[in-house]
């Protein structure tokens, strides 16, 4: 069976707009986009994949400001942005240490997924994502526990290697870190979160299937995995007897409404599904390997997959969950539905239905419009970049009982390339290639909680976009003897090449098509000027600019890295321009020796520095 995806290497850069005409359905509007000038310094190296995944709406450092985490597809890292409602700004507050080993440059090994957790239950949130590097595994970065610090470490806190041990013992480099979905949940109700992965790849002698792991002991912040934690396998099931193929997702859902979870397992083998029943603490069950209903290959003989995976929720209000998976090849949306008393380990056509052609990518289920019925949001490309499916009838297995609304069509005026050609007879033709982003991941909730960054009671979607060109390219060419001769080339910035849109349900009965972009603040927006005069004696002035309200410090260091003078000590200052004078004395009031000094502007987990010279 074919297990490789092509055609996703689309050119992309991080661009956005100040005021734009968009195409949103009634009651929906864009609350946030990203200005390209704000984030080019972070992401400009990648015109193809950013941003594969955006998650958000949580408050990991417990300071009352929600965060969003964006994968950096080319940088092999993730970045945390914190939202400030007063300034309508997202500020970069932490970046995972970039991997520099080079080994993770194996094809397709960019981080595509990121998750938050509290594996050891100590109240300190963690950020986890996979890297195919040295060592291979899932890297866990734990918050330091200081309110408002946004500090998740300069090295990892723990490393989950249970997947490597299961799939790739003979060759750890078979691990590609190309997961699109992963699950963190207390699946068995024992008070401890489980880490649930669908093992897609394996080395010779290794296994593929659904793996459930958990940790014993304490994960220590910034420890490099040398704490007192031990990762254990609670359960593993090989997909071989359950439809085969490459595992893509293990989705938790209470299919029969009994108050305990099942796992809906999806593999790339004719759109295959099989279920796991959670029967108790660290206890799991699957169907008899001889049962004819132990798995169901939905699209056979067509070998399809839900590439970015599905989601579950109770869309009909009957007390049990329905699971939804988009078909990457056809755009059809499939539902898996059981009722109370059904055998959840048996799956066949009586439990699965195609409810309509909606979109090809990720699905997310939540009642964002707050009308008492959960929406199923699906991403795709123009003219239906984001669609909402809602059960308006009573039967989840009946296609006619659903209503589909395209809430964001995408932009109609994006052009990737214009080629103006003059042939040998002097005839001029113009060929145009259009461009448009596709919604790779649509997040309608986080761990079952609504997304509401501005806390106005109107719920939101986070949509990660890929596939936009960074500019419109115009090529002028003429036919010269036996080939085309390019005589001119020009590129105009595409002001709508966004990596992220935050879409809000307003319920106003109108469609807002003109809106302002939010500010995205990076360290580049903090300005530390060269001191004046320099060299100096006896004093000099240091000027700096803050893009938003921030607690900052201004310090003077000697060349040994020792603090000589603290001019501003962790003080909250409002956005604006500032100046401070250093009189050449240390904190004890003693005149400093002549020589070179470093002065810094320190904010959050970042600092900027300049050199200056004191002379006598």
Coordinates of C-alpha atoms in Angstrom, one line a residue:
X1 CA 0.0 0.0 0.0
X2 CA 1.2 3.5 -0.7
X3 CA 2.2 5.3 2.5
X4 CA 3.8 8.5 1.3
X5 CA 2.3 11.9 0.7
X6 CA 3.4 14.2 -2.1
X7 CA 2.3 17.6 -3.1
X8 CA 2.5 19.3 0.3
X9 CA 5.8 21.1 -0.5
X10 CA 4.1 24.4 -1.3
X11 CA 5.9 27.7 -1.1
X12 CA 5.0 29.8 2.0
X13 CA 6.2 32.7 4.0
X14 CA 4.9 34.7 6.9
X15 CA 3.0 37.7 5.5
X16 CA -0.2 39.4 6.5
X17 CA -2.1 42.6 6.1
X18 CA -3.1 45.8 7.9
X19 CA -6.6 46.2 6.5
X20 CA -8.0 43.6 4.1
X21 CA -11.1 42.4 2.3
X22 CA -11.7 38.8 3.4
X23 CA -14.5 36.4 2.7
X24 CA -16.2 35.3 5.9
X25 CA -19.7 34.0 6.4
X26 CA -22.4 35.8 8.4
X27 CA -21.6 35.9 12.2
X28 CA -17.9 35.2 11.7
X29 CA -14.9 37.5 11.5
X30 CA -11.1 37.4 11.6
X31 CA -9.9 38.6 15.0
X32 CA -6.1 38.2 14.4
X33 CA -3.7 37.8 11.5
X34 CA 0.1 38.1 11.4
X35 CA 2.0 41.0 9.8
X36 CA 4.8 39.6 7.8
X37 CA 7.2 42.3 8.9
X38 CA 6.7 41.2 12.5
X39 CA 7.8 37.6 12.1
X40 CA 10.1 37.4 9.0
X41 CA 13.1 37.3 11.2
X42 CA 11.8 34.1 12.8
X43 CA 10.4 32.2 9.9
X44 CA 11.8 33.7 6.7
X45 CA 13.9 30.6 6.0
X46 CA 10.8 28.5 5.2
X47 CA 8.5 29.3 2.3
X48 CA 6.8 26.0 2.4
X49 CA 5.6 24.7 5.7
X50 CA 5.1 27.3 8.4
X51 CA 2.9 27.0 10.2
X52 CA 1.8 23.4 10.2
X53 CA 0.3 23.5 13.6
X54 CA -1.0 26.3 15.9
X55 CA -2.5 25.5 19.3
X56 CA -3.6 27.9 22.0
X57 CA -6.1 29.2 24.5
X58 CA -4.3 27.9 27.6
X59 CA -2.4 29.8 30.3
X60 CA 0.6 27.7 30.9
X61 CA 2.4 30.1 33.2
X62 CA -0.7 31.0 35.1
X63 CA -0.4 34.8 34.7
X64 CA -3.8 35.4 33.2
X65 CA -2.5 35.8 29.7
X66 CA -3.3 33.0 27.2
X67 CA -0.7 31.6 24.9
X68 CA -0.5 30.2 21.4
X69 CA 2.2 27.7 20.3
X70 CA 3.3 27.6 16.7
X71 CA 5.5 25.0 15.1
X72 CA 8.6 26.2 13.2
X73 CA 8.7 23.8 10.4
X74 CA 12.2 24.8 9.1
X75 CA 13.7 25.7 12.4
X76 CA 13.0 22.3 14.0
X77 CA 11.5 24.0 17.0
X78 CA 8.3 25.5 18.5
X79 CA 7.6 29.1 19.6
X80 CA 5.3 30.3 22.3
X81 CA 3.4 33.6 21.9
X82 CA 1.5 35.2 24.7
X83 CA -1.6 37.4 24.1
X84 CA -2.0 40.8 25.8
X85 CA -5.6 42.0 25.4
X86 CA -4.8 45.6 26.4
X87 CA -2.5 46.1 23.3
X88 CA -4.1 43.4 21.1
X89 CA -0.7 41.9 20.8
X90 CA 0.9 38.4 20.6
X91 CA 4.4 38.5 22.0
X92 CA 7.1 35.9 21.4
X93 CA 8.0 34.8 25.0
X94 CA 9.9 31.5 24.5
X95 CA 11.5 29.4 21.8
X96 CA 12.5 25.8 22.3
X97 CA 16.3 25.4 21.9
X98 CA 16.9 24.8 18.2
X99 CA 18.3 21.4 17.3
X100 CA 21.7 21.8 15.7
X101 CA 22.8 18.1 15.4
X102 CA 21.9 18.0 11.7
X103 CA 20.5 14.4 12.0
X104 CA 16.9 15.6 12.0
X105 CA 17.3 16.8 8.5
X106 CA 16.0 13.4 7.4
X107 CA 13.1 14.0 4.8
X108 CA 9.8 14.9 6.5
X109 CA 11.3 15.1 10.0
X110 CA 10.2 18.6 10.7
X111 CA 8.1 19.0 13.9
X112 CA 4.5 18.9 12.7
X113 CA 2.7 18.6 16.1
X114 CA 3.0 20.1 19.6
X115 CA 1.1 19.3 22.7
X116 CA 0.8 20.6 26.3
X117 CA 0.6 18.4 29.4
X118 CA 1.3 17.8 33.1
X119 CA 2.6 14.3 32.9
X120 CA 3.9 14.1 36.5
X121 CA 0.9 16.0 38.0
X122 CA 2.9 18.6 39.8
X123 CA 0.9 21.6 38.5
X124 CA 3.7 22.7 36.2
X125 CA 2.7 22.6 32.5
X126 CA 4.9 21.0 29.9
X127 CA 5.4 21.5 26.2
X128 CA 6.1 18.4 24.2
X129 CA 7.0 17.7 20.5
X130 CA 9.0 15.1 18.6
X131 CA 12.5 15.5 17.1
X132 CA 14.4 13.1 14.9
X133 CA 17.8 14.0 16.2
X134 CA 20.4 12.8 18.8
X135 CA 18.8 11.4 20.9
X136 CA 15.6 10.7 19.1
X137 CA 12.3 11.0 20.9
X138 CA 9.6 13.3 22.2
X139 CA 11.1 16.3 23.9
X140 CA 9.4 17.6 27.1
X141 CA 10.0 21.1 28.3
X142 CA 8.5 21.9 31.8
X143 CA 7.6 25.3 33.1
X144 CA 9.7 26.5 36.0
X145 CA 6.7 27.2 38.2
X146 CA 7.2 30.9 38.5
X147 CA 4.0 32.8 37.7
X148 CA 4.4 34.8 34.5
X149 CA 7.9 33.6 33.8
X150 CA 7.1 31.9 30.4
X151 CA 10.3 29.9 31.2
X152 CA 10.2 26.4 29.9
X153 CA 14.0 25.9 30.0
X154 CA 17.1 26.2 27.9
X155 CA 17.3 22.4 27.6
X156 CA 14.6 19.7 27.8
X157 CA 13.2 18.4 31.1
X158 CA 12.5 14.9 30.0
X159 CA 12.7 12.7 26.9
X160 CA 10.0 10.1 26.0
X161 CA 11.7 7.2 24.2
X162 CA 9.1 4.5 24.6
X163 CA 8.1 4.9 21.0
X164 CA 11.7 4.5 19.9
X165 CA 12.1 1.4 22.0
X166 CA 9.0 -0.1 20.4
X167 CA 9.5 0.8 16.8
X168 CA 13.1 1.3 16.2
X169 CA 15.4 -0.5 18.6
X170 CA 17.5 -1.8 15.7
X171 CA 17.8 1.6 14.1
X172 CA 16.7 4.6 16.1
X173 CA 17.1 6.8 13.0
X174 CA 14.0 5.1 11.5
X175 CA 12.1 7.4 13.8
X176 CA 11.1 10.3 11.6
X177 CA 9.1 12.6 14.0
X178 CA 6.5 13.1 11.3
X179 CA 3.5 12.7 13.4
X180 CA 0.5 14.8 12.7
X181 CA -1.5 14.0 15.9
X182 CA -0.7 12.9 19.4
X183 CA -2.9 12.5 22.5
X184 CA -2.3 13.5 26.1
X185 CA -5.2 12.6 28.4
X186 CA -5.9 10.6 31.6
X187 CA -7.4 7.9 29.5
X188 CA -7.9 5.3 32.3
X189 CA -9.0 7.7 35.1
X190 CA -6.1 6.9 37.5
X191 CA -5.2 10.5 38.0
X192 CA -2.2 10.4 35.7
X193 CA -2.0 11.6 32.2
X194 CA -1.1 9.1 29.5
X195 CA 0.9 9.8 26.4
X196 CA -0.8 8.1 23.4
X197 CA 1.0 7.8 20.0
X198 CA 0.2 6.1 16.8
X199 CA 3.5 4.6 15.7
X200 CA 3.7 5.2 12.0
X201 CA 7.2 3.9 11.1
X202 CA 9.5 1.1 12.2
X203 CA 12.9 -0.3 11.7
X204 CA 13.5 -3.9 10.9
X205 CA 12.1 -6.0 13.7
X206 CA 10.3 -3.1 15.2
X207 CA 6.6 -2.7 15.7
X208 CA 3.9 -0.3 14.6
X209 CA 0.6 0.3 16.3
X210 CA -1.0 2.2 19.2
X211 CA 1.3 2.9 22.2
X212 CA 0.1 4.1 25.6
X213 CA 2.8 5.4 28.0
X214 CA 3.0 7.2 31.3
X215 CA 5.6 8.5 33.7
X216 CA 6.5 7.6 37.3
X217 CA 8.4 10.1 39.4
X218 CA 9.1 13.8 39.1
X219 CA 10.0 15.6 35.9
X220 CA 12.6 18.3 36.7
X221 CA 12.7 21.6 34.9
X222 CA 15.7 22.1 32.6
X223 CA 17.3 18.9 33.8
X224 CA 18.1 17.4 30.4
X225 CA 16.2 14.3 31.3
X226 CA 18.4 13.5 34.3
X227 CA 15.6 13.8 36.9
X228 CA 13.8 11.0 38.8
X229 CA 11.2 10.1 36.2
X230 CA 10.8 6.8 34.5
X231 CA 8.6 6.3 31.4
X232 CA 6.7 3.1 31.2
X233 CA 4.6 1.4 28.6
X234 CA 1.0 0.7 29.8
X235 CA -0.2 -0.9 26.6
X236 CA 0.7 -1.6 23.0
X237 CA -1.4 -3.2 20.2
X238 CA 0.1 -4.0 16.9
X239 CA -2.0 -2.9 14.0
X240 CA -1.2 -6.1 12.1
X241 CA -4.3 -8.1 13.2
X242 CA -6.5 -5.0 13.1
X243 CA -6.5 -3.9 9.5
X244 CA -2.8 -3.2 9.0
X245 CA -1.4 -0.1 7.4
X246 CA 0.4 2.9 8.9
X247 CA -1.1 4.2 12.1
X248 CA -2.0 7.9 12.1
X249 CA -4.1 8.6 15.1
X250 CA -5.6 7.1 18.3
X251 CA -8.6 9.4 19.2
X252 CA -10.2 9.2 22.7
X253 CA -14.0 9.2 22.8
X254 CA -16.7 7.9 25.0
X255 CA -18.5 6.0 22.1
X256 CA -21.1 4.2 24.2
X257 CA -21.7 6.9 26.9
X258 CA -20.7 4.7 29.8
X259 CA -18.4 7.3 31.3
X260 CA -15.2 5.6 30.2
X261 CA -13.1 6.2 27.2
X262 CA -12.5 4.2 24.0
X263 CA -9.7 4.8 21.5
X264 CA -10.7 5.1 17.9
X265 CA -7.6 4.0 16.0
X266 CA -7.1 5.1 12.4
X267 CA -4.5 3.6 10.0
X268 CA -3.7 4.3 6.4
X269 CA -5.0 1.1 4.8
X270 CA -8.2 1.7 2.9
X271 CA -9.3 4.3 5.6
X272 CA -9.1 1.6 8.3
X273 CA -10.4 1.8 11.9
X274 CA -10.4 -0.4 15.0
X275 CA -11.2 0.4 18.6
X276 CA -9.6 -0.1 22.0
X277 CA -11.8 -0.2 25.1
X278 CA -10.4 1.2 28.3
X279 CA -11.5 -1.2 31.0
X280 CA -9.7 0.1 34.1
X281 CA -6.4 1.4 35.4
X282 CA -3.7 0.5 32.9
X283 CA -6.2 -2.0 31.5
X284 CA -7.2 -2.1 27.8
X285 CA -9.1 -4.5 25.5
X286 CA -9.4 -5.1 21.8
X287 CA -11.6 -7.4 19.8
X288 CA -10.8 -11.0 19.3
X289 CA -8.2 -11.3 16.5
X290 CA -10.5 -13.7 14.8
X291 CA -13.6 -11.5 14.9
X292 CA -14.8 -10.4 11.4
X293 CA -15.8 -7.0 12.8
X294 CA -12.5 -6.3 14.6
X295 CA -11.6 -3.6 12.0
X296 CA -13.3 -1.9 9.1
X297 CA -11.6 -0.6 5.9
X298 CA -14.1 2.1 5.0
X299 CA -13.0 3.1 1.5
X300 CA -11.7 -0.3 0.1
X301 CA -10.6 -0.8 -2.6
X302 CA -9.5 2.8 -2.6
X303 CA -6.5 3.3 -0.3
X304 CA -7.4 6.5 1.5
X305 CA -6.4 8.2 4.8
X306 CA -7.4 11.0 7.2
X307 CA -4.0 12.6 6.9
X308 CA -4.3 15.2 9.7
X309 CA -6.8 13.2 11.8
X310 CA -10.2 13.7 13.4
X311 CA -11.9 14.7 16.6
X312 CA -14.9 13.6 18.7
X313 CA -17.8 15.2 20.5
X314 CA -21.4 14.6 21.4
X315 CA -23.1 16.3 18.5
X316 CA -26.6 15.0 19.0
X317 CA -26.8 15.4 22.8
X318 CA -27.5 11.7 23.6
X319 CA -24.6 11.3 26.1
X320 CA -22.1 9.5 23.9
X321 CA -19.5 10.9 21.5
X322 CA -19.3 10.7 17.7
X323 CA -16.0 10.7 16.0
X324 CA -15.3 12.6 12.7
X325 CA -12.5 12.0 10.2
X326 CA -12.0 13.9 6.9
X327 CA -10.8 12.0 3.9
X328 CA -7.6 13.5 2.6
X329 CA -8.1 12.3 -1.0
X330 CA -11.8 13.0 -1.5
X331 CA -12.8 15.6 1.1
X332 CA -15.6 13.4 2.4
X333 CA -16.3 13.6 6.1
X334 CA -16.9 10.3 7.8
X335 CA -18.6 9.8 11.2
X336 CA -18.3 6.9 13.6
X337 CA -21.3 6.5 15.8
X338 CA -22.4 4.0 18.6
X339 CA -25.2 4.0 21.1
X340 CA -25.5 3.0 24.7
X341 CA -25.2 -0.8 25.0
X342 CA -23.4 -1.3 21.6
X343 CA -20.3 -3.4 21.4
X344 CA -17.7 -0.8 20.9
X345 CA -15.1 -3.4 19.8
X346 CA -17.2 -4.3 16.8
X347 CA -16.9 -1.9 13.8
X348 CA -18.6 -2.2 10.4
X349 CA -20.7 -0.2 8.0
X350 CA -23.6 0.1 10.6
X351 CA -21.4 2.4 12.7
X352 CA -19.7 4.4 9.9
X353 CA -21.2 6.9 7.4
X354 CA -20.1 9.4 4.9
X355 CA -22.0 12.6 5.8
X356 CA -20.9 14.9 3.0
X357 CA -18.0 16.4 1.1
X358 CA -16.6 19.1 3.4
X359 CA -12.8 19.3 3.3
X360 CA -9.6 17.3 3.3
X361 CA -7.6 18.2 6.4
X362 CA -8.0 18.3 10.2
X363 CA -11.3 18.1 12.0
X364 CA -12.1 19.8 15.4
X365 CA -15.4 19.4 17.3
X366 CA -16.8 22.1 19.6
X367 CA -19.9 24.3 20.1
X368 CA -18.2 27.5 19.1
X369 CA -21.4 29.3 18.1
X370 CA -22.9 28.3 21.5
X371 CA -26.2 27.2 20.1
X372 CA -26.3 23.9 22.0
X373 CA -25.1 21.9 19.0
X374 CA -21.4 21.1 18.5
X375 CA -19.8 22.2 15.2
X376 CA -17.5 20.0 13.3
X377 CA -14.8 22.3 11.7
X378 CA -12.8 21.0 8.8
X379 CA -9.9 22.7 6.9
X380 CA -9.3 22.7 3.2
X381 CA -8.3 25.1 0.4
X382 CA -10.2 27.8 -1.4
X383 CA -13.2 28.2 -1.9
X384 CA -13.8 26.5 1.5
X385 CA -10.7 27.0 3.6
X386 CA -12.7 26.5 6.8
X387 CA -16.1 24.9 6.9
X388 CA -18.5 24.2 9.8
X389 CA -20.8 21.1 9.8
X390 CA -23.7 20.9 12.3
X391 CA -26.2 18.2 12.9
X392 CA -29.6 20.0 12.4
X393 CA -31.5 16.7 12.4
X394 CA -31.4 13.8 14.8
X395 CA -29.4 11.0 13.2
X396 CA -25.6 11.3 13.1
X397 CA -25.4 8.6 10.4
X398 CA -27.8 10.4 8.1
X399 CA -26.1 12.8 5.6
X400 CA -29.3 14.7 5.1
X401 CA -29.4 15.7 8.8
X402 CA -26.4 17.9 8.5
X403 CA -26.0 21.5 7.5
X404 CA -22.6 22.7 6.1
X405 CA -21.5 26.3 6.1
X406 CA -18.3 27.7 4.6
X407 CA -17.3 30.2 7.2
X408 CA -14.1 31.3 5.5
X409 CA -13.7 30.9 1.7
X410 CA -10.2 32.1 1.5
X411 CA -8.8 35.0 -0.6
X412 CA -9.9 35.3 -4.2
X413 CA -7.3 37.7 -5.4
X414 CA -4.0 35.8 -4.7
X415 CA -1.8 35.3 -7.7
X416 CA 1.5 33.3 -7.4
X417 CA 3.0 33.8 -10.9
X418 CA 2.3 35.9 -14.0
X419 CA 4.3 34.9 -17.1
X420 CA 4.2 37.4 -20.0
X421 CA 5.5 35.7 -23.2
X422 CA 6.3 37.1 -26.6
X423 CA 6.6 34.4 -29.3
X424 CA 8.5 34.4 -32.5
X425 CA 5.7 36.2 -34.3
X426 CA 5.5 39.0 -31.7
X427 CA 2.3 37.7 -30.2
X428 CA 2.1 38.4 -26.4
X429 CA 0.3 36.0 -24.1
X430 CA -0.1 36.1 -20.4
X431 CA -0.4 33.0 -18.1
X432 CA -1.5 33.3 -14.5
X433 CA -1.0 30.8 -11.7
X434 CA -3.2 31.4 -8.7
X435 CA -2.2 30.8 -5.1
X436 CA -4.2 30.2 -1.9
X437 CA -3.5 29.0 1.6
X438 CA -5.0 25.8 2.9
X439 CA -6.0 25.3 6.5
X440 CA -3.8 22.5 7.7
X441 CA -5.0 22.5 11.3
X442 CA -8.2 24.1 12.7
X443 CA -8.4 24.2 16.5
X444 CA -11.9 24.8 18.0
X445 CA -11.1 24.0 21.6
X446 CA -8.2 23.0 23.9
X447 CA -8.8 19.9 26.0
X448 CA -12.5 20.5 25.7
X449 CA -12.3 24.1 26.8
X450 CA -13.3 27.0 24.5
X451 CA -10.7 29.3 22.9
X452 CA -11.3 32.9 23.9
X453 CA -8.1 34.9 23.8
X454 CA -9.8 38.3 24.5
X455 CA -12.1 36.9 27.1
X456 CA -15.2 38.6 25.6
X457 CA -17.3 35.5 25.8
X458 CA -17.3 34.9 22.0
X459 CA -15.5 31.7 21.2
X460 CA -12.8 31.5 18.5
X461 CA -11.0 29.2 16.1
X462 CA -7.2 29.0 15.6
X463 CA -6.4 28.2 12.0
X464 CA -2.9 27.4 10.8
X465 CA -2.4 28.2 7.2
X466 CA 0.1 26.7 4.7
X467 CA 0.6 27.0 1.0
X468 CA 0.8 30.7 0.2
X469 CA 3.5 32.2 -1.9
X470 CA 5.4 35.1 -0.2
X471 CA 5.0 37.2 -3.3
X472 CA 3.5 37.5 -6.8
X473 CA 6.2 36.9 -9.4
X474 CA 6.0 38.5 -12.8
X475 CA 8.2 36.9 -15.5
X476 CA 8.7 38.6 -18.9
X477 CA 10.2 36.4 -21.6
X478 CA 10.7 36.3 -25.4
X479 CA 11.3 33.4 -27.8
X480 CA 14.9 33.4 -28.9
X481 CA 15.7 30.8 -31.6
X482 CA 14.9 27.6 -29.8
X483 CA 14.2 28.6 -26.2
X484 CA 12.6 31.2 -23.9
X485 CA 14.8 34.1 -22.9
X486 CA 13.8 35.8 -19.6
X487 CA 14.2 39.5 -20.0
X488 CA 12.7 40.7 -16.7
X489 CA 11.7 39.3 -13.3
X490 CA 9.8 41.2 -10.6
X491 CA 8.3 40.2 -7.3
X492 CA 5.6 42.0 -5.3
X493 CA 5.0 41.1 -1.7
X494 CA 1.8 39.1 -1.1
X495 CA 0.2 41.1 1.7
X496 CA -2.2 38.1 2.5
X497 CA 0.3 35.3 3.0
X498 CA -0.7 34.6 6.6
X499 CA 0.5 31.7 8.8
X500 CA -2.3 32.1 11.3
X501 CA -5.9 33.4 11.5
X502 CA -7.9 33.7 14.7
X503 CA -11.6 33.5 13.7
X504 CA -14.3 34.6 16.1
X505 CA -18.0 33.9 16.1
X506 CA -19.7 37.2 16.7
X507 CA -23.4 36.3 16.4
X508 CA -24.0 39.8 15.1
X509 CA -25.9 38.7 12.0
X510 CA -23.4 40.4 9.8
X511 CA -20.2 39.5 8.0
X512 CA -17.3 41.8 8.9
X513 CA -15.0 41.9 5.9
X514 CA -12.6 44.8 6.9
X515 CA -10.5 44.4 10.0
X516 CA -7.2 45.4 11.6
X517 CA -4.3 43.0 12.1
X518 CA -3.1 42.3 15.6
X519 CA 0.5 43.1 16.6
X520 CA 2.9 40.3 16.8
X521 CA 5.9 41.3 19.0
X522 CA 9.3 39.6 18.7
X523 CA 12.6 40.5 20.3
X524 CA 13.4 42.6 17.2
X525 CA 10.7 45.0 18.3
X526 CA 12.6 45.8 21.5
X527 CA 15.2 48.5 20.6
X528 CA 18.4 49.1 22.6
X529 CA 20.4 52.0 21.1
X530 CA 24.1 52.6 21.1
X531 CA 25.0 54.7 24.2
X532 CA 26.0 58.3 23.7
X533 CA 28.6 59.5 24.1
X534 CA 30.8 56.5 23.5
X535 CA 33.6 56.3 24.5
X536 CA 32.6 58.3 27.5
X537 CA 33.7 59.9 30.8
X538 CA 32.3 60.4 33.3
X539 CA 28.7 59.4 32.2
X540 CA 26.7 58.2 29.2
X541 CA 23.1 57.9 28.2
X542 CA 21.4 54.6 27.3
X543 CA 18.2 54.8 25.3
X544 CA 15.7 51.9 24.7
X545 CA 12.2 51.4 23.3
X546 CA 9.5 49.0 24.5
X547 CA 6.8 47.8 22.1
X548 CA 4.4 47.1 24.9
X549 CA 4.0 47.2 28.7
X550 CA 6.8 45.0 30.1
X551 CA 8.8 44.2 33.2
X552 CA 12.4 44.9 32.2
X553 CA 15.9 45.3 33.6
X554 CA 18.8 47.4 32.3
X555 CA 22.2 46.2 33.6
X556 CA 25.9 46.9 33.1
X557 CA 28.3 43.9 33.0
X558 CA 32.1 43.7 32.9
X559 CA 33.8 41.5 30.4
X560 CA 33.9 38.6 33.0
X561 CA 30.1 38.6 32.9
X562 CA 29.7 40.0 36.4
X563 CA 27.0 42.6 37.1
X564 CA 28.6 46.0 37.8
X565 CA 25.5 48.2 38.0
X566 CA 21.7 47.6 37.8
X567 CA 20.1 50.8 36.4
X568 CA 16.6 49.4 36.1
X569 CA 15.6 46.4 38.2
X570 CA 12.8 44.2 37.0
X571 CA 10.5 47.3 36.7
X572 CA 7.1 47.3 34.9
X573 CA 7.3 50.1 32.3
X574 CA 4.7 51.1 29.7
X575 CA 5.3 50.9 26.0
X576 CA 7.4 53.8 24.8
X577 CA 10.9 55.4 24.6
X578 CA 13.1 55.6 27.7
X579 CA 16.6 56.8 28.6
X580 CA 18.8 56.1 31.6
X581 CA 22.2 57.5 32.6
X582 CA 25.1 55.5 33.8
X583 CA 27.6 57.6 35.8
X584 CA 30.4 55.1 35.6
X585 CA 29.9 53.8 39.1
X586 CA 29.1 50.3 40.4
X587 CA 26.2 49.4 42.7
X588 CA 28.4 50.3 45.7
X589 CA 29.0 53.8 44.3
X590 CA 32.6 53.1 43.5
X591 CA 34.1 54.5 40.3
X592 CA 34.4 51.6 37.7
X593 CA 37.8 51.0 36.0
X594 CA 38.3 52.1 32.5
X595 CA 37.6 49.5 29.8
X596 CA 34.9 47.8 27.8
X597 CA 31.5 47.0 29.4
X598 CA 28.4 45.3 28.2
X599 CA 25.0 46.9 28.8
X600 CA 21.8 44.9 28.4
X601 CA 18.0 45.4 28.1
X602 CA 16.5 42.2 29.6
X603 CA 12.9 41.3 29.1
X604 CA 11.2 37.9 29.8
X605 CA 13.4 35.1 28.5
X606 CA 15.3 37.4 26.1
X607 CA 18.0 40.2 26.3
X608 CA 19.7 42.6 24.0
X609 CA 23.2 43.9 24.5
X610 CA 25.6 46.5 23.3
X611 CA 29.2 47.3 24.1
X612 CA 30.5 50.6 25.4
X613 CA 33.9 52.0 26.5
X614 CA 34.6 53.9 29.7
X615 CA 37.8 56.1 29.4
X616 CA 39.7 58.1 32.0

